GROMACS .gro file of C-alpha atoms in nm:
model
  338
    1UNK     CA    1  -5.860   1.779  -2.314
    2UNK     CA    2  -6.189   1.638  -2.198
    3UNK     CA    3  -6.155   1.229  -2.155
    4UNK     CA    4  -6.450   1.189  -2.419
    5UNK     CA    5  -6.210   1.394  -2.695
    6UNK     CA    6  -5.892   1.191  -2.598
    7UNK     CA    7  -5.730   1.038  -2.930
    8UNK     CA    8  -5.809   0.623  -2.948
    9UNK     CA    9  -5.499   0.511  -3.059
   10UNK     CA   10  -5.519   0.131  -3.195
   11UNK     CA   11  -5.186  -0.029  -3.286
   12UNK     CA   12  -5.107  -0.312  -3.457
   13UNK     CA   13  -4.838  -0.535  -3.455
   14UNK     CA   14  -4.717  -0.892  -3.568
   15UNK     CA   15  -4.853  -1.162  -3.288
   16UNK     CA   16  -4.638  -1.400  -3.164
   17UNK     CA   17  -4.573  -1.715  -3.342
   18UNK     CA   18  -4.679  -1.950  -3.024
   19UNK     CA   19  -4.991  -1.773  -2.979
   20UNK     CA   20  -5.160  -1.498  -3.215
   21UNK     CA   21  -5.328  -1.392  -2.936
   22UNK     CA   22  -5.011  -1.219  -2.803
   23UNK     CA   23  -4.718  -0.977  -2.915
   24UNK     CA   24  -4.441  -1.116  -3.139
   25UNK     CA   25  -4.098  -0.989  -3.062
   26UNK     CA   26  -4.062  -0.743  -3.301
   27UNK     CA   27  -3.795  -0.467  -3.153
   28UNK     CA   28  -4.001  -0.190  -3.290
   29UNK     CA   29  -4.325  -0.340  -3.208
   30UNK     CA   30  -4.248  -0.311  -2.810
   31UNK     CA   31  -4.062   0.054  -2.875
   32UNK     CA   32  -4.389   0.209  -3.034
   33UNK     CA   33  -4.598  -0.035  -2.740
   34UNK     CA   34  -4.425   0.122  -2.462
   35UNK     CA   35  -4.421   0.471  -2.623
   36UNK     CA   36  -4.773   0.498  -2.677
   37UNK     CA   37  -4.848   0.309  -2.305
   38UNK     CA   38  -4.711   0.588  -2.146
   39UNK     CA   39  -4.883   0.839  -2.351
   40UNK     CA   40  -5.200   0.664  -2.177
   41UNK     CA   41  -5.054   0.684  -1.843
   42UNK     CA   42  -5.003   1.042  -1.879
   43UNK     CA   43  -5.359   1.101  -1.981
   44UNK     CA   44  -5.304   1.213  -2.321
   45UNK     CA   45  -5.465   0.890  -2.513
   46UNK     CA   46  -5.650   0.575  -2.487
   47UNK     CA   47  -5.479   0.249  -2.638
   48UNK     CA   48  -5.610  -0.050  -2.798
   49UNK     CA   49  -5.367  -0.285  -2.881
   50UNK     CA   50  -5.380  -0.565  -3.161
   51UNK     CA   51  -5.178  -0.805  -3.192
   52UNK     CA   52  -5.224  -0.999  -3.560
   53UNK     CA   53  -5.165  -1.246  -3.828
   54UNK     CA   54  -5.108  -1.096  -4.176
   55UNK     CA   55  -5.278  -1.424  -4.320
   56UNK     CA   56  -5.601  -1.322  -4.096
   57UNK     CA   57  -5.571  -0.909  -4.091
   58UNK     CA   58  -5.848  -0.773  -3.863
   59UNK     CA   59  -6.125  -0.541  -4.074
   60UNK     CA   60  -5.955  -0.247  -3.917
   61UNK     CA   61  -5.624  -0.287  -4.059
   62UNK     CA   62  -5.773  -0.379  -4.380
   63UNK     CA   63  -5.909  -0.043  -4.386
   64UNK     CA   64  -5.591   0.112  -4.367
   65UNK     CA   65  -5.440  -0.043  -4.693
   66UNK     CA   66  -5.132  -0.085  -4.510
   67UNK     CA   67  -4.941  -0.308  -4.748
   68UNK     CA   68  -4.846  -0.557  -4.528
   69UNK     CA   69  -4.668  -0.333  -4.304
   70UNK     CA   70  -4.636  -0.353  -3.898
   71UNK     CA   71  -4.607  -0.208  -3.714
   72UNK     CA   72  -4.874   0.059  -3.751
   73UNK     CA   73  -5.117   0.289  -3.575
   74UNK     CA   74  -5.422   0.446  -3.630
   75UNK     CA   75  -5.626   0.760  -3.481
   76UNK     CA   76  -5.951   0.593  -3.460
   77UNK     CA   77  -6.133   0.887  -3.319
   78UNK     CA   78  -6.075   1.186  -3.077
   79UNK     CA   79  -5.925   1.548  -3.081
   80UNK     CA   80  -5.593   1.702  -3.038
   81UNK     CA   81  -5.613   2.069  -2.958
   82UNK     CA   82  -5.976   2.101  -3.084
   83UNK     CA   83  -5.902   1.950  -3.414
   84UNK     CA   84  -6.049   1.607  -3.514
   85UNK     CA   85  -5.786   1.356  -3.538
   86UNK     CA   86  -5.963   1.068  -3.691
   87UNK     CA   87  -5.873   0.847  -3.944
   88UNK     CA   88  -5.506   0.977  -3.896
   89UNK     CA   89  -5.246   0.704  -3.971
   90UNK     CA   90  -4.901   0.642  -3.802
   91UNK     CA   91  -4.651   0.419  -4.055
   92UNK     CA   92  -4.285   0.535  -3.944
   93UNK     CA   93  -4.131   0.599  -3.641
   94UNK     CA   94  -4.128   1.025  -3.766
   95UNK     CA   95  -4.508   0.964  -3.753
   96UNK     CA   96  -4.449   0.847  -3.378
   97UNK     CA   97  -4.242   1.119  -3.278
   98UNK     CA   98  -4.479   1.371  -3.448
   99UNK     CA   99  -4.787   1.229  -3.277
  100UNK     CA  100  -4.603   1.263  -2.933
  101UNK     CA  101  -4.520   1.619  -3.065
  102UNK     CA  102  -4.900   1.753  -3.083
  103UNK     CA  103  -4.977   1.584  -2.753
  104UNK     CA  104  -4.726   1.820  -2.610
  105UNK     CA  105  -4.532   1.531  -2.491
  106UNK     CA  106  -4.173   1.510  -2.745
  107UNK     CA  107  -3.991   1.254  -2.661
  108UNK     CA  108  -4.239   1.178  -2.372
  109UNK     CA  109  -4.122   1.467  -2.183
  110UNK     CA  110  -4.122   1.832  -2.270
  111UNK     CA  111  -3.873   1.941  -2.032
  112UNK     CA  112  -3.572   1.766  -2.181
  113UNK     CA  113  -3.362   1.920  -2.441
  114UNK     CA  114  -3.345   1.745  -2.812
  115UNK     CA  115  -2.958   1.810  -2.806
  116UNK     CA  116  -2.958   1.549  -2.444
  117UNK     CA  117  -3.226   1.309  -2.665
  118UNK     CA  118  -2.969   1.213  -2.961
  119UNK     CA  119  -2.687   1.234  -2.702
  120UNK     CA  120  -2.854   0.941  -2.532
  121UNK     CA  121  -2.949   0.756  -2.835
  122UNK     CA  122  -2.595   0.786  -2.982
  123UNK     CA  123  -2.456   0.618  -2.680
  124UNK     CA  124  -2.642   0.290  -2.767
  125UNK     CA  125  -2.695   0.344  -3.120
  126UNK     CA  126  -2.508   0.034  -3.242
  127UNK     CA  127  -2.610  -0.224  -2.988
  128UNK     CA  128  -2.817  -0.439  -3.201
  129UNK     CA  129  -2.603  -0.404  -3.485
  130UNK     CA  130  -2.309  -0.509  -3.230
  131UNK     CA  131  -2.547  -0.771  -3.087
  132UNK     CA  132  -2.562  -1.002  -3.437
  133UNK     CA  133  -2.247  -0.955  -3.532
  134UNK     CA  134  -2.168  -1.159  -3.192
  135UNK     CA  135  -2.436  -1.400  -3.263
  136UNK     CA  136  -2.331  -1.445  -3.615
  137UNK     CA  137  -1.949  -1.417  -3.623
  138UNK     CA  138  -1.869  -1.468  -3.283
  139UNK     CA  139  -1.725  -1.102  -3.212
  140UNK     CA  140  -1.836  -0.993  -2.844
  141UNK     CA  141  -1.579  -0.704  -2.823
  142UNK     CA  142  -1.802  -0.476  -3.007
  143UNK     CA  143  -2.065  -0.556  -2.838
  144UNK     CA  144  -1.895  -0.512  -2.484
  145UNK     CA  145  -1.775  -0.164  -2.574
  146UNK     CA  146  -2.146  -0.053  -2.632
  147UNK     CA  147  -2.239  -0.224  -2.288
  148UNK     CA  148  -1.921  -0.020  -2.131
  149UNK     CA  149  -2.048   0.302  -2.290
  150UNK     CA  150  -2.398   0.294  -2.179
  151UNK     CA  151  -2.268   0.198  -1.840
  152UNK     CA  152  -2.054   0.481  -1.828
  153UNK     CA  153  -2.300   0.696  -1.969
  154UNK     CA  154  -2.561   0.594  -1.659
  155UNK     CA  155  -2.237   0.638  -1.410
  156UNK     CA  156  -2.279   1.028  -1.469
  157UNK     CA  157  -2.639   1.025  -1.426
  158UNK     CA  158  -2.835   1.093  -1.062
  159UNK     CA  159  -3.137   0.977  -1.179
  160UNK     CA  160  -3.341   0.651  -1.254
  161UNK     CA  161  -3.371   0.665  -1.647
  162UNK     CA  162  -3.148   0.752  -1.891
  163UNK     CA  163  -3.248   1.173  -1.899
  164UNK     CA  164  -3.457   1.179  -1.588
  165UNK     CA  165  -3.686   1.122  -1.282
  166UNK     CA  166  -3.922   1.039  -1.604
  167UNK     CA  167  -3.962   0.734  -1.880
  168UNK     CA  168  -3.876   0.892  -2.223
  169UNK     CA  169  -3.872   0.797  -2.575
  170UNK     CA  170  -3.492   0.687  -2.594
  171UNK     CA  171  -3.585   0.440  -2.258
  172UNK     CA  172  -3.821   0.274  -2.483
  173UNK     CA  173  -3.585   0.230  -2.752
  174UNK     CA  174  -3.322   0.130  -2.525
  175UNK     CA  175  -3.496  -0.115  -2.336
  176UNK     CA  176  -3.583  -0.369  -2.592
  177UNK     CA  177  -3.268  -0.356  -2.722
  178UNK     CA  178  -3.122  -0.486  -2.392
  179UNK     CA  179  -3.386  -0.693  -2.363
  180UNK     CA  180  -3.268  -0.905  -2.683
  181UNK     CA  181  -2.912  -0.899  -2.567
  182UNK     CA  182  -3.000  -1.083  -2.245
  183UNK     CA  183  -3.231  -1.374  -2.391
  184UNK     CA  184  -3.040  -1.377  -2.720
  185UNK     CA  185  -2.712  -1.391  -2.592
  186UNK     CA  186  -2.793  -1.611  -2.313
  187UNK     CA  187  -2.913  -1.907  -2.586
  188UNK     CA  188  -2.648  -1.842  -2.864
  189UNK     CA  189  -2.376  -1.785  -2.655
  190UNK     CA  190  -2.416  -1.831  -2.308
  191UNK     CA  191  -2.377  -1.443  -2.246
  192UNK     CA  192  -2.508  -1.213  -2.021
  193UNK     CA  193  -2.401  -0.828  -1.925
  194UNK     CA  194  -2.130  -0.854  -1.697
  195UNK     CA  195  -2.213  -0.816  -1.348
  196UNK     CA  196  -1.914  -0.523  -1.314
  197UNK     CA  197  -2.156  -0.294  -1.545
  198UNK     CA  198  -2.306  -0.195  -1.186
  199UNK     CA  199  -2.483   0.102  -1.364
  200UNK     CA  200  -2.646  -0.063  -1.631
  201UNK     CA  201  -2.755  -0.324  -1.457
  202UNK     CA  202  -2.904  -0.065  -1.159
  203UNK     CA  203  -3.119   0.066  -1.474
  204UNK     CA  204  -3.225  -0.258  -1.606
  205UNK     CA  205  -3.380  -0.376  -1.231
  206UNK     CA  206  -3.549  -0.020  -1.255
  207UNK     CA  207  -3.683  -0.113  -1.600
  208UNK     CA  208  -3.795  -0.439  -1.471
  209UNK     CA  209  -4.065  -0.234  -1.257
  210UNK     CA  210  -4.214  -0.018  -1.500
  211UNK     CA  211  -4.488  -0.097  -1.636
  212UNK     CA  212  -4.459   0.064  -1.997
  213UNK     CA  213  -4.157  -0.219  -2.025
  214UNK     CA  214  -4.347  -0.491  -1.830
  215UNK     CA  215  -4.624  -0.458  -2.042
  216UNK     CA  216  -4.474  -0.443  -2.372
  217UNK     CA  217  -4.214  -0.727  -2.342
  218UNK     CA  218  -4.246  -1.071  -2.524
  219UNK     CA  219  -4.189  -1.396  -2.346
  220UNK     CA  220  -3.848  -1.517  -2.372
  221UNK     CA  221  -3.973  -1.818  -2.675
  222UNK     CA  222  -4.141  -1.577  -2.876
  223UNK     CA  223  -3.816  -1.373  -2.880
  224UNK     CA  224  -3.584  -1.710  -2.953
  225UNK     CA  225  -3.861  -1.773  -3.198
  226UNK     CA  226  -3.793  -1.462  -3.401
  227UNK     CA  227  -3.367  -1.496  -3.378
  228UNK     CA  228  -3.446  -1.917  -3.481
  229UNK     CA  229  -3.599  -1.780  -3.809
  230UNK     CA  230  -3.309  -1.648  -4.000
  231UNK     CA  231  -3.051  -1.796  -3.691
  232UNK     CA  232  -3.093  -2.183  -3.613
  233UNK     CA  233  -3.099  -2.175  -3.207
  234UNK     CA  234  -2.854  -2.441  -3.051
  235UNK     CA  235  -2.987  -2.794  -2.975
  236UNK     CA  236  -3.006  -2.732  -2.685
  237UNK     CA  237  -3.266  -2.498  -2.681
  238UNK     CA  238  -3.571  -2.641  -2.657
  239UNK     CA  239  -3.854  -2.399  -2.740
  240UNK     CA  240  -4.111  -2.599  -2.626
  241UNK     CA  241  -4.009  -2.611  -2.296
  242UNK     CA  242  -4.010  -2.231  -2.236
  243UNK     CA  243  -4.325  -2.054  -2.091
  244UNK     CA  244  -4.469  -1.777  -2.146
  245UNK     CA  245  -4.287  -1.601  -1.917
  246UNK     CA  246  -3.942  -1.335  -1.971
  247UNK     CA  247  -3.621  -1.295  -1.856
  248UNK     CA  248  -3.606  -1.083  -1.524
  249UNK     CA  249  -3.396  -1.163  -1.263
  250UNK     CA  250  -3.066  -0.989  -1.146
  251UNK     CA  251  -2.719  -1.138  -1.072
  252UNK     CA  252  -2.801  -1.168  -0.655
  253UNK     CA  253  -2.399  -0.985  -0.603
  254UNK     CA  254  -2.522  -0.644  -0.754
  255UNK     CA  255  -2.790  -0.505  -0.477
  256UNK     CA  256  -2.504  -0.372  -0.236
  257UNK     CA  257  -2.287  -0.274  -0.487
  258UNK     CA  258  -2.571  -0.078  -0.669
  259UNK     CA  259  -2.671   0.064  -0.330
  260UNK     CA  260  -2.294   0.206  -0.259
  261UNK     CA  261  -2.247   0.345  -0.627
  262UNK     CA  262  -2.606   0.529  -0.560
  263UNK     CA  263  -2.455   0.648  -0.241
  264UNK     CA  264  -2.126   0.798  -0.406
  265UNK     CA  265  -2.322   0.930  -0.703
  266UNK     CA  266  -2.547   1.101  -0.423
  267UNK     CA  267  -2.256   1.228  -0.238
  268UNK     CA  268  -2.143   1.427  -0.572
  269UNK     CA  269  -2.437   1.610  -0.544
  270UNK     CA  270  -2.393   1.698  -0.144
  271UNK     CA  271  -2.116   1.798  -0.181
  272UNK     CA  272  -2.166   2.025  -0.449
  273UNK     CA  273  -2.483   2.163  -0.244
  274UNK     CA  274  -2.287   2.230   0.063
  275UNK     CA  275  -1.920   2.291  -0.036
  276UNK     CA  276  -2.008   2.620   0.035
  277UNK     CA  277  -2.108   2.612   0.354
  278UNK     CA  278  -1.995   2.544   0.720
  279UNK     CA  279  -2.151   2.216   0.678
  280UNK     CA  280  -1.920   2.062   0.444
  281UNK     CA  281  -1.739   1.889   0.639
  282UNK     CA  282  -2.003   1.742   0.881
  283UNK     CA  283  -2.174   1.620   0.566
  284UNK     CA  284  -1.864   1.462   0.410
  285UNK     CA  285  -1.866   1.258   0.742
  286UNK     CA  286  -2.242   1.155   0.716
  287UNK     CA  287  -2.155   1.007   0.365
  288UNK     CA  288  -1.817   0.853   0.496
  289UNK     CA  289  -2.050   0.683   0.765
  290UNK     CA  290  -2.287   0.540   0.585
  291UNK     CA  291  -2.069   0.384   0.331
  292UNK     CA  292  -1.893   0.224   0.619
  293UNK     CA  293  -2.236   0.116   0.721
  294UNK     CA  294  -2.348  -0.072   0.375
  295UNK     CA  295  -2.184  -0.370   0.499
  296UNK     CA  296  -2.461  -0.393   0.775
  297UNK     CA  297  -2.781  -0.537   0.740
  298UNK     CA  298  -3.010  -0.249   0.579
  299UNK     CA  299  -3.313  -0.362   0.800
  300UNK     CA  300  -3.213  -0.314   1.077
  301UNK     CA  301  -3.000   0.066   1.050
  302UNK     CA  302  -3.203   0.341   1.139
  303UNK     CA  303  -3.170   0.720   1.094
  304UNK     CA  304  -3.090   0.746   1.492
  305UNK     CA  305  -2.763   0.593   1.411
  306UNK     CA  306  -2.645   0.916   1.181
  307UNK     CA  307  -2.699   1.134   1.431
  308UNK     CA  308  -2.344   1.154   1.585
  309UNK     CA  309  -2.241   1.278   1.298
  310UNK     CA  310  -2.459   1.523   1.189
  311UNK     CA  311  -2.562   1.669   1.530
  312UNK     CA  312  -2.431   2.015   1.458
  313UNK     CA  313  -2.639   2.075   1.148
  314UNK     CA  314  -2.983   2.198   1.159
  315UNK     CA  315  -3.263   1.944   1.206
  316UNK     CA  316  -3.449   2.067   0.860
  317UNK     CA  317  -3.109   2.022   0.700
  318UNK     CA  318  -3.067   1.643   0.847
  319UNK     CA  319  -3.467   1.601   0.734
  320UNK     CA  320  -3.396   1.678   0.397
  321UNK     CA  321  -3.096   1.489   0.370
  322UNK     CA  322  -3.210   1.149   0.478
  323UNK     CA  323  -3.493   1.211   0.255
  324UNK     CA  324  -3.309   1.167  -0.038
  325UNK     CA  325  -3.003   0.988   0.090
  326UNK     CA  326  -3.344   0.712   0.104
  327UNK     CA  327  -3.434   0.821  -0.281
  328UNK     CA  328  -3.056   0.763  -0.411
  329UNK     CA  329  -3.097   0.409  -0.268
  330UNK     CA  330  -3.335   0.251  -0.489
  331UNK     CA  331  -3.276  -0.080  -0.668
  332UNK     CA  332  -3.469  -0.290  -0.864
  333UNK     CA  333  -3.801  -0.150  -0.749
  334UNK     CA  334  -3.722  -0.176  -0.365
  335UNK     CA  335  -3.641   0.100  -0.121
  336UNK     CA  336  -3.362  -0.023   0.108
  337UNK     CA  337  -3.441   0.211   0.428
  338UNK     CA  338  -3.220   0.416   0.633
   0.00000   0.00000   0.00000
């Protein structure tokens, strides 16, 4: 697909209430934002983005008679597969999905498997649902078996996002979601995950560096904002005292705990790899060492220190290994180095 016949995607959704010249906090809003962001970091369209007032609708969203809805996306101009996609409108989230469909991207990836796609997505299908009914009647048990799910879920996984080494369409509906429950919960009820969720909290710093997320996520107000209109915040909340900025950090206990768990998730697969060879053992010891080693300062322990354990196994083998024993440990955006 030549870059000339790319699809311009605009999409429109409601602007924030502090500043019309940015995105409101709408939960679908950011899901279709991110979804169609990495659609233009994989080359397959270019994005304009609008944020807007109904009261003062751009001319291009008048042309779409769209009823007052938002979010919503237009083909402005461009191909897909040699036909003209212009003038195409997207009003529902089956008109996302279909869109991703004749880019040859579903679900942003092609490789994973639909049945693995509503697996994931039933694991955190009640979350927001789970998330107001803390907010309004005070019941956080639902709402912590969801977190303990997803955590669990992530516990069986050996790779970044929730089906692979890739961003996919349940990340961005995930994402927001857990997005809400941090600033939300935080103002209403002076909640945040609990720091024990090691898992789910290892994905979130990961989410915190991609840019699909980065890009698409409102400030912390302009999400209070939207939860104050049907939900009166607590006094003391005080809106205009909050930037423009959102919630990001980590709890500071959960980098060496994240970097052991990747290490014992990464041992599972060793061990399957080698159990069948004469090398099982001397690999069983690597791992062994270097959990005994987390307690050290990362900085400063280098691959030379590993090698009285594995110096019976091929070089190419102890190449390879510290290769990705360095992949498994990454947290929040930052490689912690052998």
């Amino acid at each position: 697909m030549a870059n000339r016949k790319k699809p311009l995607v605009e999409l429109f959704v409601k602007a924030a209430t502090t500043d019309k010249r940015e995105k409101g906090a709408c939960l679908i809003g950011q899901q279709w934002f991110m979804t169609l962001y990495n659609l233009v970091e994989q080359g397959l369209i270019d994005l304009r983005f609008t944020p807007m007032s109904l009261e003062l609708p751009p001319h291009n969203y008048v042309r779409l008679n769209a009823a007052r809805h938002l979010p919503i996306a237009w083909i402005e101009s461009g191909y897909i597969h040699g036909k003209d996609q212009s003038g195409q409108i997207i009003t529902s989230t089956d008109g996302l999905e279909v869109l991703m469909e004749k880019l040859g991207s579903p679900n942003l990836d092609p490789q994973v498997e639909p049945a693995d796609v509503l697996r994931a997505e039933e694991v955190f299908e009640d979350l927001y649902i789970n998330l107001m009914n803390f907010i309004r009647n005070n019941n956080y048990k639902p709402l912590l078996n969801t977190l303990s799910k997803l955590d669990s879920y992530l516990a069986q996984k050996a790779h970044p996002y929730l089906l692979g080494e890739r961003l996919t369409y349940p990340d961005c509906q995930l994402m927001p979601k857990l997005q809400h429950v941090r600033v939300a919960g935080r103002a209403y009820k002076d909640f945040d995950i609990p720091e024990d969720l090691i898992y789910l909290w290892a994905y979130i710093g990961r989410m915190y560096h991609t840019k699909a997320f980065t890009c698409s996520c409102p400030s912390d107000r302009d999400i209070l904002v939207h939860y104050a209109e049907k939900d009166p915040l607590p006094r003391s909340i005080r809106l205009s005292l909050l930037g423009p900025e959102f919630l990001c950090e980590l709890p500071a206990t959960l980098a060496k705990s994240s970097i052991v768990n990747a290490m014992r998730r990464f041992s599972v697969m060793i061990i399957d790899v080698f159990k069948a060879t004469a090398h099982n053992c001397t690999m069983l010891a690597l791992l062994r060492h270097l959990e005994q080693t987390f307690g050290k300062e990362l900085a400063s322990y280098k691959p030379a220190d590993l090698m009285d354990c594995v110096d019976d196994v091929n070089s190419d083998v102890v190449v390879h290994v510290l290769c990705d024993v360095k992949k498994a440990l990454h947290f929040g955006g930052k490689r912690h180095l052998l």
